[in-house]
Tab-separated table of C-alpha atoms and ligand atoms in Angstrom:
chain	number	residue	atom	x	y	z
L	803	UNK	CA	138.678	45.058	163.097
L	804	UNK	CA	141.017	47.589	164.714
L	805	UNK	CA	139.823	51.091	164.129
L	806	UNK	CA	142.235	54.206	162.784
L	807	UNK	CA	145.486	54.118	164.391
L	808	UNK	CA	145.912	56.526	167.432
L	809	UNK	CA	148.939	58.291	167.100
L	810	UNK	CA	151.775	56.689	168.726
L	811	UNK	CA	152.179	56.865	172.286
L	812	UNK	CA	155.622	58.930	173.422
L	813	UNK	CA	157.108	58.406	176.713
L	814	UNK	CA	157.123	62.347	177.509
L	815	UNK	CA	158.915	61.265	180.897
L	816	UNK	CA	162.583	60.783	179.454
L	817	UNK	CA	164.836	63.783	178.503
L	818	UNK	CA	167.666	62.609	176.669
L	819	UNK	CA	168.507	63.773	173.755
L	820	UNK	CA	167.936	61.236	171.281
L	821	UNK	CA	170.242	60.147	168.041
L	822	UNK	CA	169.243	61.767	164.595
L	823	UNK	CA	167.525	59.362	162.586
L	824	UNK	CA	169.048	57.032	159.948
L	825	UNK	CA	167.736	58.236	156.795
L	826	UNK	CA	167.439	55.730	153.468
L	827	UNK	CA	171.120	55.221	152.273
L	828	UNK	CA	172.241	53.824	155.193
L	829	UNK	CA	173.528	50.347	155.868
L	830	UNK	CA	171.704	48.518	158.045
L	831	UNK	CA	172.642	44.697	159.425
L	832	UNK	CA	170.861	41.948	160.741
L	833	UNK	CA	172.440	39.632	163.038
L	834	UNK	CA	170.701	36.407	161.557
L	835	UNK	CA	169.714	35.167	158.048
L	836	UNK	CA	166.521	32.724	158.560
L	837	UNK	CA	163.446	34.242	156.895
L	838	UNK	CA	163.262	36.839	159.470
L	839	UNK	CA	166.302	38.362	158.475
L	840	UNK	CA	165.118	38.105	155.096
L	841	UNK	CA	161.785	39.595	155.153
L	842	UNK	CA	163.283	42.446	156.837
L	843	UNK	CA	166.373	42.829	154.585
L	844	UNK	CA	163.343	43.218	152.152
L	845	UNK	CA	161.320	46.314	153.439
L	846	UNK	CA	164.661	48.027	154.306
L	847	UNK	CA	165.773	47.422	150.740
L	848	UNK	CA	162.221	48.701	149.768
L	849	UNK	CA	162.819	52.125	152.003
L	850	UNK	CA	166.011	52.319	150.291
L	851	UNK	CA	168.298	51.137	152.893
L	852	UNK	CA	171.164	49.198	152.424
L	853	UNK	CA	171.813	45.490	154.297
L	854	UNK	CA	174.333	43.590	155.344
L	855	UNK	CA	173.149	40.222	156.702
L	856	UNK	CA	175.299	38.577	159.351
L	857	UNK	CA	174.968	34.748	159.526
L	858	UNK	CA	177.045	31.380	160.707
L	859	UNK	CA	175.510	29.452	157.680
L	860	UNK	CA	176.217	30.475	153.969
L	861	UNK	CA	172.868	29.551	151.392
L	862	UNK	CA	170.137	31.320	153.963
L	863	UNK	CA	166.835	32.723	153.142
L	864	UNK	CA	168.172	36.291	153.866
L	865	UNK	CA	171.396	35.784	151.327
L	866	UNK	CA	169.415	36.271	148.612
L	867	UNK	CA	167.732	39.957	149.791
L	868	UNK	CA	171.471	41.408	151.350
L	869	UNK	CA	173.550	44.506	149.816
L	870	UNK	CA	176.191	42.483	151.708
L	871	UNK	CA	176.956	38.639	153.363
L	872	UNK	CA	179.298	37.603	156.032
L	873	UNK	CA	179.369	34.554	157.186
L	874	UNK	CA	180.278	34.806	160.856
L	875	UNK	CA	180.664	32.638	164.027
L	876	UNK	CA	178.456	34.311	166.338
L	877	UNK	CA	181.471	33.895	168.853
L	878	UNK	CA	183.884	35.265	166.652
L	879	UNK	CA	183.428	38.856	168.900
L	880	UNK	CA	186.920	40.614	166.476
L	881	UNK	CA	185.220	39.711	163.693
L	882	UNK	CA	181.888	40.851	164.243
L	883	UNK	CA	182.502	44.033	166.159
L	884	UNK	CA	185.027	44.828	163.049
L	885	UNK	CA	181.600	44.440	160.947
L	886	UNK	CA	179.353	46.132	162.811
L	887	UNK	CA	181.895	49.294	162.682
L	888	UNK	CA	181.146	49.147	158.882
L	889	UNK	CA	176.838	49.563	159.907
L	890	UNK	CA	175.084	52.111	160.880
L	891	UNK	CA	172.412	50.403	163.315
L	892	UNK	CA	173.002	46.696	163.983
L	893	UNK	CA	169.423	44.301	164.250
L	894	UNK	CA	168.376	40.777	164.983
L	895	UNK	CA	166.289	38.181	163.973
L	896	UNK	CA	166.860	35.753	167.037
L	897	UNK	CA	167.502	36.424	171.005
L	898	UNK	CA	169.889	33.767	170.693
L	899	UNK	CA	172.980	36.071	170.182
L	900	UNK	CA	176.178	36.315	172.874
L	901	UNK	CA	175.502	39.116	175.456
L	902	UNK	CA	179.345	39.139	174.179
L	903	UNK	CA	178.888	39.763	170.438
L	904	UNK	CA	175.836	41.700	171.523
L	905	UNK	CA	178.334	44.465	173.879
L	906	UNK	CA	181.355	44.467	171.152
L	907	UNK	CA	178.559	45.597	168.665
L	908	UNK	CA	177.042	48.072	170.630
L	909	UNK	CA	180.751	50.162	171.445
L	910	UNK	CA	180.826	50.687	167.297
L	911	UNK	CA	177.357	51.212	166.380
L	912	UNK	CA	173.928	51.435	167.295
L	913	UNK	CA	172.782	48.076	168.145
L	914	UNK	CA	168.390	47.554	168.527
L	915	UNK	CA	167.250	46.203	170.690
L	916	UNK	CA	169.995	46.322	173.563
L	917	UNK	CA	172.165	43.551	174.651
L	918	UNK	CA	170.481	43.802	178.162
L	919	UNK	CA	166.800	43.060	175.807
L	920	UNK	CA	168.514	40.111	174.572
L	921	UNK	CA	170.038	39.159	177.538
L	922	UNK	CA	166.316	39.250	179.240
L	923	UNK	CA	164.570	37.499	176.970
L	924	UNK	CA	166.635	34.859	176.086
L	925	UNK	CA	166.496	32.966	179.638
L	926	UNK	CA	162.785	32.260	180.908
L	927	UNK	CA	164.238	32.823	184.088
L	928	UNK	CA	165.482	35.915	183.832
L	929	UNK	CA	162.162	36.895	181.969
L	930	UNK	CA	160.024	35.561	184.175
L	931	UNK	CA	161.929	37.774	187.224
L	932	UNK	CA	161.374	41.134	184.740
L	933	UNK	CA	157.922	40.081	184.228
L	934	UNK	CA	157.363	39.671	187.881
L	935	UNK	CA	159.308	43.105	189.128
L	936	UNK	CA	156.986	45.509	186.832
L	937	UNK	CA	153.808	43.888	187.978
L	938	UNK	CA	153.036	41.649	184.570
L	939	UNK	CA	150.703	38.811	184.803
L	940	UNK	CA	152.055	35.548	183.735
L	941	UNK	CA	152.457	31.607	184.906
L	942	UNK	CA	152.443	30.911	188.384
L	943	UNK	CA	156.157	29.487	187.953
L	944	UNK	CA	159.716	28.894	189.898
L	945	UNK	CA	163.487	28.897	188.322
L	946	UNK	CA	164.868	25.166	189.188
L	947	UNK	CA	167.995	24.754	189.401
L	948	UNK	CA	168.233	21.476	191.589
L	949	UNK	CA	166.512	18.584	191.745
L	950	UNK	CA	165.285	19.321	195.091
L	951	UNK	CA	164.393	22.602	193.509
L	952	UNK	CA	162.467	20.965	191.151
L	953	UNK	CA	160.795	18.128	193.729
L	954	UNK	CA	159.831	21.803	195.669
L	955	UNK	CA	158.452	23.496	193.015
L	956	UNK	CA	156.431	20.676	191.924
L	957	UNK	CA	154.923	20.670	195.431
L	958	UNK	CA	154.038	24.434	195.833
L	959	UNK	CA	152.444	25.229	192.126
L	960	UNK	CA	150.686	21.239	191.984
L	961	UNK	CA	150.244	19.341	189.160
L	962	UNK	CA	149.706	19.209	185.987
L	963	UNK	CA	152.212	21.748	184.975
L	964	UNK	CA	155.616	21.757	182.426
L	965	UNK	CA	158.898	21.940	182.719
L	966	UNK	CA	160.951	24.475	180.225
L	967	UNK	CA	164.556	25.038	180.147
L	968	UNK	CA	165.332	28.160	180.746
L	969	UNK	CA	167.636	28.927	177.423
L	970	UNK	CA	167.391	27.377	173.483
L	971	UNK	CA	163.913	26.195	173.746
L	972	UNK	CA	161.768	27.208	171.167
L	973	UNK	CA	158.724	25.822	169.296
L	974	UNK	CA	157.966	23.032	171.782
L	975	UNK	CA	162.003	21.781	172.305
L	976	UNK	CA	163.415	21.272	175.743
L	977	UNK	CA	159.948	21.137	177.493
L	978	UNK	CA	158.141	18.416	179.210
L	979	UNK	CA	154.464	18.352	180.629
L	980	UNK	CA	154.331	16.853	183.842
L	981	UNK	CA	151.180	14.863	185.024
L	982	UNK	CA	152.134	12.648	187.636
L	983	UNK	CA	154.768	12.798	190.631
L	984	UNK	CA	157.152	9.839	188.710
L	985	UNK	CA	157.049	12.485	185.888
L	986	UNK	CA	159.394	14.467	187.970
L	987	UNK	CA	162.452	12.541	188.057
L	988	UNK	CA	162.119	11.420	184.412
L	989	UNK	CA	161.703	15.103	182.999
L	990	UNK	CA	164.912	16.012	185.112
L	991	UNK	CA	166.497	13.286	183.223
L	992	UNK	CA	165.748	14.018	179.906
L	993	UNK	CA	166.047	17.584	180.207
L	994	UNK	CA	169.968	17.634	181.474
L	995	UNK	CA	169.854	21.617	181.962
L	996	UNK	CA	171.158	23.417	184.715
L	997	UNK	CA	168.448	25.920	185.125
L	998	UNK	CA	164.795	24.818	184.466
L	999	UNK	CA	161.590	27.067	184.692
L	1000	UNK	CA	158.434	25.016	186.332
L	1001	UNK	CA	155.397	26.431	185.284
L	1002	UNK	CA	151.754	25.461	186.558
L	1003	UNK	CA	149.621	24.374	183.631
L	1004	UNK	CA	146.879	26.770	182.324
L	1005	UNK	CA	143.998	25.810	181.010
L	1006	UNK	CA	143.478	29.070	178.796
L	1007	UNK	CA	140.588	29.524	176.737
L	1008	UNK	CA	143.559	30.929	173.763
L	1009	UNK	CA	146.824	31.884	172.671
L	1010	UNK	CA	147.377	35.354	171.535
L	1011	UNK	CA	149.967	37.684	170.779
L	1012	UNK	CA	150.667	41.072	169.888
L	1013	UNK	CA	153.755	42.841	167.734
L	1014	UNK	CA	154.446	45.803	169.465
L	1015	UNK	CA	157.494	48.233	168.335
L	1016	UNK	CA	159.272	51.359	169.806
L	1017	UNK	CA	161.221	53.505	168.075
L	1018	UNK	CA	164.308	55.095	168.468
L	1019	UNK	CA	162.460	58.366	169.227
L	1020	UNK	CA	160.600	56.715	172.148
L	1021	UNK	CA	157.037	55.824	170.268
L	1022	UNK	CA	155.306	53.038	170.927
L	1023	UNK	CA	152.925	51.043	168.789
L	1024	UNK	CA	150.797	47.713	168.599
L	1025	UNK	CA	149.172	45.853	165.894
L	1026	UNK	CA	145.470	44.124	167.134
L	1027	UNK	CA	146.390	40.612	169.068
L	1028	UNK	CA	146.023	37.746	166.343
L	1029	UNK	CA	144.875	34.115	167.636
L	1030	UNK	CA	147.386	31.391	167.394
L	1031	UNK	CA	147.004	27.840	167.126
L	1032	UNK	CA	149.443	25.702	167.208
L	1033	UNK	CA	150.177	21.876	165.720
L	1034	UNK	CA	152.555	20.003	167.423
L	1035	UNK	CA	153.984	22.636	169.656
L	1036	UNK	CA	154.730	24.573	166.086
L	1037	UNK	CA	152.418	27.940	164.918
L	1038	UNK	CA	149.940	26.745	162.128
L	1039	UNK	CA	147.543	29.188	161.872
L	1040	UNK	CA	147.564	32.853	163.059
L	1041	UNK	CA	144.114	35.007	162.313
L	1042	UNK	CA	143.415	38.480	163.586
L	1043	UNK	CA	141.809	39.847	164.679
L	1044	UNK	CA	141.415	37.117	167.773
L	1045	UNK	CA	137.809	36.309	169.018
L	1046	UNK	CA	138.216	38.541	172.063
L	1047	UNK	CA	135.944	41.313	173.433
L	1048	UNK	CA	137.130	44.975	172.346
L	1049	UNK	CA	138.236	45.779	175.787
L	1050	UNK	CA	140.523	42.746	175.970
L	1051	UNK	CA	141.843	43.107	172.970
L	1052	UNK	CA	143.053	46.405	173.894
L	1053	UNK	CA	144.640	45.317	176.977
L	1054	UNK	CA	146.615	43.117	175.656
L	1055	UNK	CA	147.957	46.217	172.925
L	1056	UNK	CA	148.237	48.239	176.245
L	1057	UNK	CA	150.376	45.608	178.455
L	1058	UNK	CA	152.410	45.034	174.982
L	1059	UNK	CA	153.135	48.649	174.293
L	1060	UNK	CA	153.716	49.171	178.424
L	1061	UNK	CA	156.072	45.560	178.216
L	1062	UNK	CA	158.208	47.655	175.398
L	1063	UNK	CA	158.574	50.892	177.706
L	1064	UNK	CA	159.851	49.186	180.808
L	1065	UNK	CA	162.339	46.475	179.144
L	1066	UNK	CA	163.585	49.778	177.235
L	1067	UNK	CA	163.004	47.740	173.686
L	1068	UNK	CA	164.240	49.269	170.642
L	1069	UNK	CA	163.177	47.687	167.756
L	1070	UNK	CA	159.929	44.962	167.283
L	1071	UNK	CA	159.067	42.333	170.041
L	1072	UNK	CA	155.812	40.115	170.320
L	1073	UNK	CA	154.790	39.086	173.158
L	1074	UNK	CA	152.551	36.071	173.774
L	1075	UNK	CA	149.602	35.679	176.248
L	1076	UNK	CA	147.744	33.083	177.306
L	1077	UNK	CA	143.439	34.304	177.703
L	1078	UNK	CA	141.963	32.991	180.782
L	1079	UNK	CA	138.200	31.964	180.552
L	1080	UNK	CA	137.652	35.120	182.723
L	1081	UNK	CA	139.836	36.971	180.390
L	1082	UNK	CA	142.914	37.504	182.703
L	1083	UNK	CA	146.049	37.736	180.296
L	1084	UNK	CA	148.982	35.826	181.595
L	1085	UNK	CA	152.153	36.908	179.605
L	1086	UNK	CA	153.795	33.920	178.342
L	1087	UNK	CA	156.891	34.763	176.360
L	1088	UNK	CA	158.378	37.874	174.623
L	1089	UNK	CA	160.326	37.363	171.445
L	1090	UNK	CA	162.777	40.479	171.423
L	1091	UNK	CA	162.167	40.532	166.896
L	1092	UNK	CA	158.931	39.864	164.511
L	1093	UNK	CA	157.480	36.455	165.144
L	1094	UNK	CA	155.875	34.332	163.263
L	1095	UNK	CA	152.523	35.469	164.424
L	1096	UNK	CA	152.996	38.832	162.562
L	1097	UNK	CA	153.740	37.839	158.799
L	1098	UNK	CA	150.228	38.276	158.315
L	1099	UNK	CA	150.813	42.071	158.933
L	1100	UNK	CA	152.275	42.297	155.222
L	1101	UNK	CA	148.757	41.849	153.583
L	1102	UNK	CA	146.459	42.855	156.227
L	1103	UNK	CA	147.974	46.047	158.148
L	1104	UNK	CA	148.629	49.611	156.641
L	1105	UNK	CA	152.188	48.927	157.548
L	1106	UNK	CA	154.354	45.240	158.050
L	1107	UNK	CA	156.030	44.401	161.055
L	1108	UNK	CA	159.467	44.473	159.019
L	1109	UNK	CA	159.080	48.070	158.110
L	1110	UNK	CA	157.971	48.307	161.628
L	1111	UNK	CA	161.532	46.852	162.593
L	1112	UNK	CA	163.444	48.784	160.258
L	1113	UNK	CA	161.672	53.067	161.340
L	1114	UNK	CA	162.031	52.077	164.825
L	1115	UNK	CA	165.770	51.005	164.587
L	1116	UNK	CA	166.728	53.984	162.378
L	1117	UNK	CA	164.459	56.245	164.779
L	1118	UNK	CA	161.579	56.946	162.428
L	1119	UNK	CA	158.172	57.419	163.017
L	1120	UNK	CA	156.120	54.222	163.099
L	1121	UNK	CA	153.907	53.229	160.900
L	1122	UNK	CA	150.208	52.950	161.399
L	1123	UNK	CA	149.598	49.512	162.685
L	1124	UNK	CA	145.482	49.706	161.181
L	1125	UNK	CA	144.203	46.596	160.208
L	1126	UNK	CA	143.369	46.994	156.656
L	1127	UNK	CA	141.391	43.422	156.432
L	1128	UNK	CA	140.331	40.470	158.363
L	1129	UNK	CA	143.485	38.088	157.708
L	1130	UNK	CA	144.841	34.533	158.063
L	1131	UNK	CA	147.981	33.009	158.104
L	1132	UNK	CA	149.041	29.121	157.421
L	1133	UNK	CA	152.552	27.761	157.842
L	1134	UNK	CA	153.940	25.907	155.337
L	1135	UNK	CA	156.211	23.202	156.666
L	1136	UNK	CA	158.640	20.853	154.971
L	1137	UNK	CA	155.894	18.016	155.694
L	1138	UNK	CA	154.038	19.514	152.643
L	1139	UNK	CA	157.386	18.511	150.338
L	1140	UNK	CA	156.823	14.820	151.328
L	1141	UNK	CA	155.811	13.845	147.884
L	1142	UNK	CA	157.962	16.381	146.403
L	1143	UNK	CA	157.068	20.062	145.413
L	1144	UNK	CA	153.559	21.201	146.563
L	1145	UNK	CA	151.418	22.194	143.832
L	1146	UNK	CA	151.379	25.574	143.886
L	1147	UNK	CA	148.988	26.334	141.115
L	1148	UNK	CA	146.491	24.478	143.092
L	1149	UNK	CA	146.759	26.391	146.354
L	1150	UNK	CA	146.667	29.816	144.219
L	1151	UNK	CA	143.651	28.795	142.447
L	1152	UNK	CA	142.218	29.667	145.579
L	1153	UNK	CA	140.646	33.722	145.668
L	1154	UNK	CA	143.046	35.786	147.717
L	1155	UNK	CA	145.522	33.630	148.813
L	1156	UNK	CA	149.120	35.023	148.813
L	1157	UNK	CA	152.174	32.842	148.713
L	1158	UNK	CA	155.760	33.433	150.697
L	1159	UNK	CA	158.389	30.742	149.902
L	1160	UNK	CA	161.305	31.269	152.251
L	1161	UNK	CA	163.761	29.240	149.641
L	1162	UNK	CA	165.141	27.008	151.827
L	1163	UNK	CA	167.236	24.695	150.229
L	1164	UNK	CA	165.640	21.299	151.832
L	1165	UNK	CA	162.588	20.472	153.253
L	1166	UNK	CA	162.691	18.536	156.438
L	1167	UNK	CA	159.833	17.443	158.679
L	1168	UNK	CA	158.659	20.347	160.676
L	1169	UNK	CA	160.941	22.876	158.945
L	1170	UNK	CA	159.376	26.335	158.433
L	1171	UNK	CA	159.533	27.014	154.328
L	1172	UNK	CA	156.820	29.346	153.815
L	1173	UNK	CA	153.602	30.576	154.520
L	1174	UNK	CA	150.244	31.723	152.986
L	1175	UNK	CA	148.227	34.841	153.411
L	1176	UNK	CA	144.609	35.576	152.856
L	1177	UNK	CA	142.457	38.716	154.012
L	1178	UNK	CA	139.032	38.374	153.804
L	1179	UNK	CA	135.269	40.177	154.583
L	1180	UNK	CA	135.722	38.022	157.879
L	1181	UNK	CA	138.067	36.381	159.896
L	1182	UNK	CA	136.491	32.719	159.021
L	1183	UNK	CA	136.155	33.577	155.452
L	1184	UNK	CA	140.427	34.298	155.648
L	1185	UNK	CA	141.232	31.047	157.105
L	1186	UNK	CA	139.227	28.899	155.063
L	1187	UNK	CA	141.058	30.423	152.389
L	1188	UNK	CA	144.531	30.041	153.990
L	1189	UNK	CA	143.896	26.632	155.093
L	1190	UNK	CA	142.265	25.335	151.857
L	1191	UNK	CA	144.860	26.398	149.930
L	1192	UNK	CA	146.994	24.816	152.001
L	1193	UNK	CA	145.404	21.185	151.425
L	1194	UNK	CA	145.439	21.664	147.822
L	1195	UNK	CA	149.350	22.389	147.874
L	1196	UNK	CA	149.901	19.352	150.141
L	1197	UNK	CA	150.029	16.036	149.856
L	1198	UNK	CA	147.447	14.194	150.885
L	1199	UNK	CA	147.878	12.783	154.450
Y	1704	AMP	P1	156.442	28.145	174.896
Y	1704	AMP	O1	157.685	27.572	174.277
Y	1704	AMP	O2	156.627	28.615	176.283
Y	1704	AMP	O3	155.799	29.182	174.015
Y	1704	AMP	O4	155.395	26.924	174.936
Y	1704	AMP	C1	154.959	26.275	173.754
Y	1704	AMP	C2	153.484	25.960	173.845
Y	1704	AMP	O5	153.232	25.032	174.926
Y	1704	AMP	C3	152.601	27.167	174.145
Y	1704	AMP	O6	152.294	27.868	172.956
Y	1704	AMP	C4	151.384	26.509	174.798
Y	1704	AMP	O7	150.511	25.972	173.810
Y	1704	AMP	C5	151.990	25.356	175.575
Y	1704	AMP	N1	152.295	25.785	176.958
Y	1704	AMP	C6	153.470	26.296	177.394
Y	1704	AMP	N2	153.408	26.606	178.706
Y	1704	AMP	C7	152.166	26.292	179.111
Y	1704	AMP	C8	151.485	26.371	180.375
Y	1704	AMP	N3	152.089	26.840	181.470
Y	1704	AMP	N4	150.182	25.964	180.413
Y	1704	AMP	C9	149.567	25.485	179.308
Y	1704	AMP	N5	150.165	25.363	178.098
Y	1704	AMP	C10	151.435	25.754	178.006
């Protein structure tokens, strides 16, 4: 388990003066109202902020938790940039968001992180060219944007490898692995996009990632790296801390909190590594907002990633990112609604288990609803308890 938080690091190099802090009372907006949205609309409501929540769908998880709704095209830039004039310090709960609507925002208000964060991380090309200009570790790769691009990338990094496009995918979509030479032409094919990112396969020993925030006032903080595995491309089970050596651990909290500094984040990002059976951490993606990964810092770290999000928008200090307990976390996707509502009594029958139900409206096949919590005296005992109460909620397969 993480020991006692060391204060926050500053970056004692920059001399500008920085904005006051935004003190409870204000209004705050998130650009976004999935559960993200929502479970940070919920610890700024708890700090005694107010929230407007900013979304192109009406009937979203974060409706329910907002001061304020507006249903918005994320290209209506007039509309949205009349909003924002109307918030104090403008957030996010996807990178997916027009550099457009991003800019109009930012000349009314404070707007966390940046448009150039989102613009960075939402292209694994561009990211990949960051990563690779401050010296970060990641997937031997090459940006594709021809087929004799591709046919030449293929060549130099070998195969296996996969094939990503460089915008929209997420959770497995518009990616193909790539085993043999014929694989080429068919993944260029089905993928249609007209910039690619071919990556060399890795045969890690894990996944990890770490939440890392910076504050308006420059401080920088990590929680401990939890282990992630996935089902089907999706996050099932997150568990921290991760079965890694103290001294990794800690690098990949110090490449997170040095990853915030130079992209100039303001606001939460997690960023994913793949471990190397000789322990080299390859940076894999950074996710400019909490992640998925993280929820299990409500229950098992002195402070949540969402209250993380909301002191380093309004320029607080962070919170201490201590783990409290060993923790797990299990998704709960619409799958589990297959023969109708999971039986919740069931799955809370079980010691310690904590239940978050998004309250999405329907449950569709691979659909993030929810998600359980456990801490425990060890990491093994918390995911037994996550994953068992999981089973009991389900139906069975
Ligand atoms: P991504 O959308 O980039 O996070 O990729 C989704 C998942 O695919 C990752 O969590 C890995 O499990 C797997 N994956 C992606 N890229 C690679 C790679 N270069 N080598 C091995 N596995 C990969």
């Amino acid at each position: 388990m993480k020991p006692d938080q060391p204060t926050p690091r500053c970056d004692a190099t920059r001399t500008e003066t920085l904005p006051s802090p935004l003190l409870p009372g204000a209004m705050l907006g998130v650009l976004g109202g999935g559960q993200l949205g929502a479970m940070f609309a919920m610890a700024a409501r708890q700090m005694g902020y107010r929230v407007t929540v900013m979304s192109d769908t009406a009937d979203v998880p974060a409706q329910r938790h907002a001061d304020r709704f507006v249903q918005v095209d994320y290209s209506d830039i007039a509309r949205l940039s009349h909003v924002a004039s109307e918030i104090d310090a403008v957030t996010f709960e996807f990178e997916n968001v027009p550099a457009e609507a991003g800019r109009a925002m930012a000349a009314v208000t404070r707007v966390h992180p940046s448009p150039d964060v989102l613009s960075t991380t939402q292209d694994r090309g561009r990211e990949k060219a960051f990563l690779a200009e401050h010296g970060f570790d990641t997937t031997p790769n090459r940006l594709v944007t021809t087929a004799a691009e591709f046919q030449q990338a293929v060549a130099d990094l070998g195969l296996p490898g996969v094939v990503k496009t460089a915008t929209f995918g997420y959770d497995g979509r518009g990616q193909v692995k790539l085993t043999t030479p014929a694989d080429v032409d068919a993944a260029w094919q089905t993928l249609q996009a007209d910039r690619l990112v071919y990556e060399a396969w890795v045969d890690f020993a894990m996944e990890v990632s770490v939440v890392v925030a910076r504050s308006a006032d420059r401080s920088v903080a990590a929680f401990a790296p939890s282990l992630n595995l996935h089902a089907n491309h999706i996050l099932d089970v997150a568990s921290c801390p991760a079965p890694l050596p103290h001294e990794v651990a800690e690098r990949a909290e110090r490449v997170a909190c040095s990853l915030a500094e130079k992209l100039d984040l303001i606001g939460v990002a997690c960023v994913e590594f793949f471990v190397t059976r000789d322990h080299r951490l390859l940076v894999n993606e950074i996710a400019p907002r909490p992640h998925n990964s993280g929820h299990i810092t409500i229950e098992s770290a002195a402070t949540s990633q969402f209250e993380q999000q909301v002191r380093a928008v309004c320029g607080l200090p962070l919170g201490s990112t201590r783990a409290l307990a060993p923790a797990a976390m299990a998704n709960l996707l619409g799958d589990l609604w297959r023969d109708g509502e999971p039986d919740w009594g069931a799955a809370l029958a079980v010691p310690g288990v904590r239940l978050h139900l998004y309250g999405k409206a329907s449950a569709r096949p691979g659909r993030k609803m929810g998600h359980l919590t456990a801490c425990g005296l060890t990491v093994e005992e918390a995911i037994r308890a996550v994953t068992e109460a999981r089973r009991r909620a389900g139906p069975a397969s």
